[in-house]
């Protein structure tokens, strides 16, 4: 059997090893230390914001960002239904109620018109909306211009779930700098990794300071243990921050590699009826974290699921797009404003191997398998 080809495996090597070993030898093994501070500074500088708070996961960053913006019991947080469950879970951790909004058909990101409808409905009935949380699906920035317009109309802050979109841009501006605060993830499958980790990025010094405090059990700066509020153990370890710093030195190359992989899929599917590359044509602003295709089964003569099964048979991983939150059993009771697009994307989309760790021979193998499938079934 061929070696398994994964969707987005971690891309780490000797550079990262050197950073991690140096951190270990320095004696800074705790969830604090010089690599944490430098990683925050380097990441904040990269996206062009004043502050970064390095945390144990993207989910933790969402949780603290939401708390900082005032989410809690008695409030509603409006987010995209087309997302990974962490977005919704973090809202629930705060005690707020998640409210799901459906997708733009083209990008899968939150539909600004529906977002406005949702805000109108909620505020008209006197409910307190603590935040809007757009999600940059598969590495394409949401429509922040329109989202900001809605947010300003209703006086609600925006927390960007940019867990998938580090390195992407929106109208020339870097993801991470597009909202009151932004969350990125360094989970093993994301565009860069610290094995597990995340960061809250913001220009707001008070939000950053408060989040940093909450991430270390809200310990007050006195020598005895003194606490005035309930905190969390969410700080990133110095060893993992060192791994992240190693990754950052290679980030542009990893990004370029993912773009080239998308180009390969683009040319491969160019003449295939019923198949489109998900998310549009603007690869230059997209970080190309995952490349997915949408399959119109009536035109193509085969479905996204057929394609997935065929690749699985030759040990190549694929995945459907996220199953929307309003279709998840755990969120069955949640309120939403829907247009059916997220469900359609879930049913017709399939993500293909896209990781920067893929070797040329791996991409060739995937391309050959896709070519074989298309030739046989079309
Ligand atoms: C990965 C991801 C998260 C969670 O990040 P973790 O670091 O795994 O906690 C949140 N939102 C989205 C959209 C994600 O893809």
Coordinates of C-alpha atoms and ligand atoms in Angstrom, one line a residue:
X1 CA 0.0 0.0 0.0
X2 CA 1.1 3.5 -0.8
X3 CA 2.1 5.8 2.1
X4 CA -0.9 7.9 3.3
X5 CA -1.2 11.4 1.9
X6 CA -2.7 13.8 4.4
X7 CA -4.8 16.9 3.9
X8 CA -2.5 19.2 5.8
X9 CA 0.2 17.6 7.8
X10 CA 2.6 19.6 10.0
X11 CA 5.5 21.0 8.0
X12 CA 8.4 21.0 10.6
X13 CA 12.1 20.2 10.2
X14 CA 15.6 21.0 11.3
X15 CA 14.9 24.7 11.7
X16 CA 12.1 24.1 14.2
X17 CA 14.2 21.5 16.0
X18 CA 17.0 24.0 16.5
X19 CA 14.6 26.6 18.0
X20 CA 13.0 24.0 20.3
X21 CA 16.4 22.6 21.5
X22 CA 17.7 26.1 22.1
X23 CA 14.6 26.9 24.2
X24 CA 15.0 23.7 26.2
X25 CA 18.6 24.4 26.9
X26 CA 17.8 28.0 28.0
X27 CA 15.9 26.5 30.9
X28 CA 12.7 28.3 30.0
X29 CA 10.4 25.3 30.0
X30 CA 7.3 27.0 31.6
X31 CA 4.3 28.7 29.9
X32 CA 6.3 31.9 30.0
X33 CA 9.7 33.0 28.8
X34 CA 11.6 34.9 26.1
X35 CA 10.3 32.9 23.2
X36 CA 6.7 33.6 24.2
X37 CA 7.4 37.3 24.3
X38 CA 9.3 37.3 21.0
X39 CA 6.8 35.1 19.3
X40 CA 4.0 37.6 20.3
X41 CA 6.1 40.5 19.0
X42 CA 7.0 38.8 15.8
X43 CA 3.5 37.7 15.0
X44 CA 1.9 41.1 15.9
X45 CA 4.5 42.8 13.7
X46 CA 3.8 40.4 10.8
X47 CA 0.1 41.2 10.7
X48 CA 0.5 44.8 11.7
X49 CA -1.1 45.1 15.1
X50 CA 0.3 46.3 18.4
X51 CA -0.3 43.3 20.6
X52 CA -0.3 39.5 20.5
X53 CA -1.2 37.1 23.3
X54 CA 0.2 33.6 22.9
X55 CA -2.2 31.0 24.1
X56 CA -2.6 27.2 24.4
X57 CA -5.1 27.0 21.4
X58 CA -7.1 29.0 19.0
X59 CA -10.2 28.0 21.0
X60 CA -8.7 29.5 24.1
X61 CA -8.0 32.7 22.1
X62 CA -11.6 32.8 21.0
X63 CA -12.8 32.3 24.6
X64 CA -10.7 35.1 26.0
X65 CA -11.4 37.4 23.1
X66 CA -15.1 37.0 23.6
X67 CA -14.9 37.5 27.3
X68 CA -12.9 40.7 26.6
X69 CA -15.6 42.0 24.3
X70 CA -18.3 41.4 26.9
X71 CA -19.8 38.1 25.9
X72 CA -21.5 36.4 28.8
X73 CA -24.8 35.2 30.2
X74 CA -27.7 37.2 28.8
X75 CA -25.9 38.1 25.6
X76 CA -25.9 36.7 22.1
X77 CA -22.9 36.3 19.8
X78 CA -23.6 36.1 16.1
X79 CA -21.3 33.9 14.0
X80 CA -21.1 31.9 10.8
X81 CA -22.8 28.6 10.6
X82 CA -20.1 27.4 8.2
X83 CA -17.3 26.9 10.7
X84 CA -15.4 24.4 12.8
X85 CA -17.2 23.7 16.1
X86 CA -14.6 25.5 18.2
X87 CA -16.1 28.9 17.2
X88 CA -19.5 28.0 18.6
X89 CA -18.1 26.2 21.6
X90 CA -16.1 29.2 22.7
X91 CA -19.2 31.3 22.6
X92 CA -21.0 28.8 24.8
X93 CA -18.0 28.7 27.3
X94 CA -18.7 32.4 28.1
X95 CA -22.4 31.7 28.8
X96 CA -23.5 33.7 25.7
X97 CA -25.9 32.2 23.2
X98 CA -24.5 31.5 19.7
X99 CA -26.7 32.6 16.8
X100 CA -25.8 31.2 13.3
X101 CA -25.8 33.1 10.0
X102 CA -25.6 31.4 6.6
X103 CA -23.1 31.7 3.9
X104 CA -22.2 33.7 0.8
X105 CA -22.6 31.1 -2.0
X106 CA -19.2 32.0 -3.6
X107 CA -16.9 32.1 -0.6
X108 CA -18.8 30.2 2.1
X109 CA -18.1 33.1 4.4
X110 CA -20.9 34.8 6.4
X111 CA -23.4 36.5 4.2
X112 CA -23.4 40.3 5.1
X113 CA -27.1 40.7 4.1
X114 CA -28.2 37.9 6.3
X115 CA -25.9 39.2 9.1
X116 CA -27.8 42.5 8.9
X117 CA -31.1 40.6 9.1
X118 CA -29.9 38.7 12.1
X119 CA -28.8 41.9 13.9
X120 CA -32.0 43.6 13.1
X121 CA -34.1 40.7 14.4
X122 CA -32.0 40.5 17.6
X123 CA -31.8 44.2 18.4
X124 CA -35.5 44.8 17.5
X125 CA -36.5 42.4 20.3
X126 CA -34.2 44.2 22.7
X127 CA -31.5 41.5 23.0
X128 CA -27.9 42.3 23.8
X129 CA -25.5 41.3 21.0
X130 CA -22.0 41.2 22.5
X131 CA -20.0 40.4 19.3
X132 CA -20.0 39.4 15.7
X133 CA -17.6 36.6 14.9
X134 CA -16.9 36.2 11.2
X135 CA -14.8 33.1 10.1
X136 CA -12.3 33.2 7.3
X137 CA -13.3 29.9 5.7
X138 CA -10.3 27.7 4.5
X139 CA -8.1 30.8 4.5
X140 CA -10.2 33.3 2.6
X141 CA -11.0 36.5 4.5
X142 CA -14.6 37.2 5.1
X143 CA -16.1 40.4 3.6
X144 CA -14.9 42.7 6.4
X145 CA -16.0 45.9 4.6
X146 CA -19.6 44.9 4.6
X147 CA -19.4 43.2 8.1
X148 CA -17.9 46.4 9.5
X149 CA -20.7 48.4 8.1
X150 CA -23.3 46.2 9.8
X151 CA -21.3 46.1 13.0
X152 CA -21.1 49.9 13.0
X153 CA -24.9 50.2 12.3
X154 CA -25.6 48.2 15.4
X155 CA -22.7 49.2 17.6
X156 CA -21.4 45.7 18.0
X157 CA -17.6 44.8 18.0
X158 CA -16.1 42.3 15.6
X159 CA -13.9 39.4 16.7
X160 CA -12.4 37.7 13.7
X161 CA -12.0 33.9 13.8
X162 CA -8.9 33.9 11.6
X163 CA -7.8 30.4 12.8
X164 CA -7.6 29.2 9.2
X165 CA -6.4 32.4 7.4
X166 CA -3.1 33.6 8.8
X167 CA -1.1 35.0 5.9
X168 CA -4.2 36.0 3.9
X169 CA -5.2 39.6 3.0
X170 CA -8.4 41.5 2.5
X171 CA -8.1 44.4 0.1
X172 CA -4.4 44.7 0.8
X173 CA -4.7 44.5 4.6
X174 CA -3.3 41.5 6.5
X175 CA -5.7 39.1 8.2
X176 CA -5.1 39.6 12.0
X177 CA -5.6 43.3 11.7
X178 CA -9.1 43.5 10.3
X179 CA -11.2 43.5 13.5
X180 CA -11.2 44.7 17.1
X181 CA -9.4 41.5 17.8
X182 CA -8.5 38.4 15.7
X183 CA -7.8 34.8 16.6
X184 CA -5.3 32.6 14.9
X185 CA -4.6 28.9 15.5
X186 CA -1.4 27.0 15.4
X187 CA -2.9 23.5 15.6
X188 CA -1.0 20.8 13.8
X189 CA -3.1 21.0 10.7
X190 CA -3.1 24.7 10.2
X191 CA -1.0 26.8 7.9
X192 CA 1.8 27.0 10.6
X193 CA 1.9 25.1 13.8
X194 CA 3.2 25.1 17.4
X195 CA 1.8 21.5 17.6
X196 CA -1.1 23.1 19.5
X197 CA -1.5 26.8 20.2
X198 CA -3.2 30.1 19.2
X199 CA -2.9 33.8 19.5
X200 CA -5.2 36.8 20.1
X201 CA -4.1 39.7 18.0
X202 CA -5.3 43.3 18.7
X203 CA -4.4 47.0 18.8
X204 CA -6.3 47.3 22.1
X205 CA -3.7 47.3 24.9
X206 CA -6.3 46.8 27.6
X207 CA -7.9 43.8 25.9
X208 CA -4.4 42.3 25.4
X209 CA -3.4 42.9 29.0
X210 CA -6.6 41.5 30.4
X211 CA -6.5 38.4 28.2
X212 CA -2.9 37.8 29.2
X213 CA -3.9 38.0 32.8
X214 CA -6.9 35.7 32.4
X215 CA -4.7 33.2 30.6
X216 CA -2.5 32.8 33.7
X217 CA -5.2 32.3 36.3
X218 CA -5.7 36.1 36.7
X219 CA -2.9 36.3 39.2
X220 CA -2.3 39.8 40.5
X221 CA 1.3 41.1 40.4
X222 CA 2.1 40.6 44.1
X223 CA 4.4 38.0 45.6
X224 CA 1.6 36.0 47.3
X225 CA -1.1 34.4 45.3
X226 CA -3.9 37.0 44.9
X227 CA -6.8 36.8 42.5
X228 CA -9.7 39.2 42.0
X229 CA -11.4 37.3 39.1
X230 CA -11.7 33.8 37.7
X231 CA -8.8 33.0 35.3
X232 CA -7.8 30.2 33.1
X233 CA -4.6 28.1 32.4
X234 CA -4.3 29.1 28.7
X235 CA -0.8 30.5 28.3
X236 CA 1.5 29.1 25.6
X237 CA 4.5 27.2 26.7
X238 CA 7.9 28.7 25.9
X239 CA 9.0 25.5 24.1
X240 CA 6.0 25.7 21.7
X241 CA 6.5 29.4 21.2
X242 CA 10.1 28.6 20.0
X243 CA 8.6 26.1 17.6
X244 CA 6.3 28.8 16.3
X245 CA 9.2 31.2 15.9
X246 CA 11.0 28.6 13.8
X247 CA 7.9 28.2 11.7
X248 CA 7.6 32.0 11.2
X249 CA 11.0 32.1 9.6
X250 CA 9.8 29.7 6.9
X251 CA 6.2 31.1 6.7
X252 CA 6.4 32.8 3.3
X253 CA 7.9 29.7 1.7
X254 CA 5.1 27.5 3.2
X255 CA 2.5 30.0 2.0
X256 CA 4.0 29.9 -1.5
X257 CA 4.0 26.1 -1.5
X258 CA 0.3 26.0 -0.7
X259 CA -0.4 28.5 -3.5
X260 CA 1.5 26.3 -6.0
X261 CA -0.5 23.3 -4.9
X262 CA -3.7 25.2 -5.6
X263 CA -2.5 26.2 -9.1
X264 CA -1.9 22.5 -9.8
X265 CA -5.5 21.7 -8.9
X266 CA -6.7 24.7 -10.8
X267 CA -5.1 23.6 -14.0
X268 CA -6.1 19.9 -13.4
X269 CA -9.8 20.8 -13.1
X270 CA -9.8 23.6 -15.6
X271 CA -11.6 21.7 -18.4
X272 CA -13.7 19.5 -16.2
X273 CA -17.4 20.3 -16.4
X274 CA -19.3 20.8 -13.2
X275 CA -16.2 21.3 -11.0
X276 CA -15.1 24.6 -9.6
X277 CA -12.3 25.5 -7.2
X278 CA -14.0 26.7 -4.1
X279 CA -13.6 30.3 -3.0
X280 CA -13.1 32.1 -6.3
X281 CA -10.1 33.3 -8.3
X282 CA -8.2 35.6 -5.9
X283 CA -5.5 33.2 -4.8
X284 CA -3.1 36.2 -4.2
X285 CA -5.1 37.3 -1.2
X286 CA -6.2 33.9 0.0
X287 CA -3.6 31.9 2.0
X288 CA -4.7 28.7 0.2
X289 CA -4.7 26.8 3.5
X290 CA -6.9 24.1 2.0
X291 CA -7.9 23.8 -1.6
X292 CA -11.4 22.4 -2.1
X293 CA -13.5 21.8 -5.1
X294 CA -17.3 22.1 -5.5
X295 CA -18.9 19.4 -7.6
X296 CA -22.2 19.8 -9.4
X297 CA -23.0 16.1 -9.6
X298 CA -25.6 16.6 -12.4
X299 CA -23.1 18.2 -14.7
X300 CA -20.1 16.2 -13.7
X301 CA -21.7 12.8 -13.6
X302 CA -20.2 12.1 -10.2
X303 CA -20.3 13.7 -6.7
X304 CA -17.9 15.1 -4.2
X305 CA -18.4 12.0 -2.2
X306 CA -17.5 9.8 -5.2
X307 CA -14.3 11.7 -5.6
X308 CA -13.5 11.4 -1.9
X309 CA -14.2 7.6 -1.9
X310 CA -12.0 7.1 -4.9
X311 CA -9.0 8.9 -3.4
X312 CA -9.5 7.2 -0.1
X313 CA -9.1 3.8 -1.9
X314 CA -5.6 4.9 -2.9
X315 CA -4.8 6.2 0.6
X316 CA -5.2 9.9 -0.1
X317 CA -7.1 11.9 2.5
X318 CA -10.0 14.2 1.6
X319 CA -12.6 15.9 3.7
X320 CA -16.0 17.4 3.2
X321 CA -16.2 21.1 4.1
X322 CA -17.3 21.8 7.7
X323 CA -20.7 20.5 8.5
X324 CA -22.6 23.7 9.4
X325 CA -23.3 24.4 13.0
X326 CA -27.1 24.6 12.6
X327 CA -27.0 21.0 11.4
X328 CA -25.0 19.7 14.3
X329 CA -26.9 17.8 17.0
X330 CA -25.2 19.7 19.7
X331 CA -26.6 23.0 18.3
X332 CA -29.9 21.7 17.2
X333 CA -31.8 24.2 19.4
X334 CA -29.8 27.3 18.4
X335 CA -31.4 30.2 16.5
X336 CA -30.2 31.1 13.0
X337 CA -30.8 33.1 9.8
X338 CA -30.4 30.7 6.9
X339 CA -30.4 30.6 3.1
X340 CA -29.4 27.0 2.5
X341 CA -25.9 27.8 1.0
X342 CA -23.9 26.3 3.9
X343 CA -25.7 23.1 3.6
X344 CA -25.2 23.1 -0.2
X345 CA -21.5 23.7 0.3
X346 CA -21.3 20.9 2.8
X347 CA -23.0 18.5 0.4
X348 CA -21.0 19.5 -2.7
X349 CA -17.5 20.4 -1.5
X350 CA -14.5 18.3 -0.9
X351 CA -11.1 19.4 0.4
X352 CA -7.9 18.0 -1.2
X353 CA -4.4 17.5 0.2
X354 CA -3.0 21.0 0.4
X355 CA -0.2 21.0 3.1
X356 CA 3.2 22.6 2.5
X357 CA 4.8 19.4 3.7
X358 CA 3.6 17.6 0.6
X359 CA 6.6 16.6 -1.6
X360 CA 6.5 17.0 -5.4
X361 CA 6.0 13.2 -5.7
X362 CA 3.0 13.4 -3.3
X363 CA 1.3 16.1 -5.4
X364 CA 2.1 14.1 -8.5
X365 CA 0.4 11.1 -7.0
X366 CA -2.7 13.1 -6.0
X367 CA -2.9 14.6 -9.5
X368 CA -2.6 11.2 -11.1
X369 CA -5.3 9.8 -8.9
X370 CA -7.6 12.8 -9.7
X371 CA -6.8 12.4 -13.5
X372 CA -7.6 8.7 -13.4
X373 CA -10.9 9.4 -11.5
X374 CA -12.0 12.1 -13.8
X375 CA -11.1 10.1 -17.0
X376 CA -13.1 7.1 -15.8
X377 CA -16.2 8.8 -14.4
X378 CA -16.7 11.9 -16.5
Ligands
LIG1 C1 -8.9 25.3 14.0 C2 -10.0 26.2 14.2 C3 -10.3 26.7 15.4 C4 -9.7 26.2 16.7 O1 -8.3 26.3 16.8 P1 -7.6 25.4 17.9 O2 -6.2 25.9 17.9 O3 -7.6 24.0 17.3 O4 -8.2 25.4 19.2 C5 -11.3 27.7 15.5 N1 -12.0 28.1 14.5 C6 -11.7 27.6 13.3 C7 -12.5 28.1 12.1 C8 -10.7 26.6 13.1 O5 -10.5 26.1 11.8

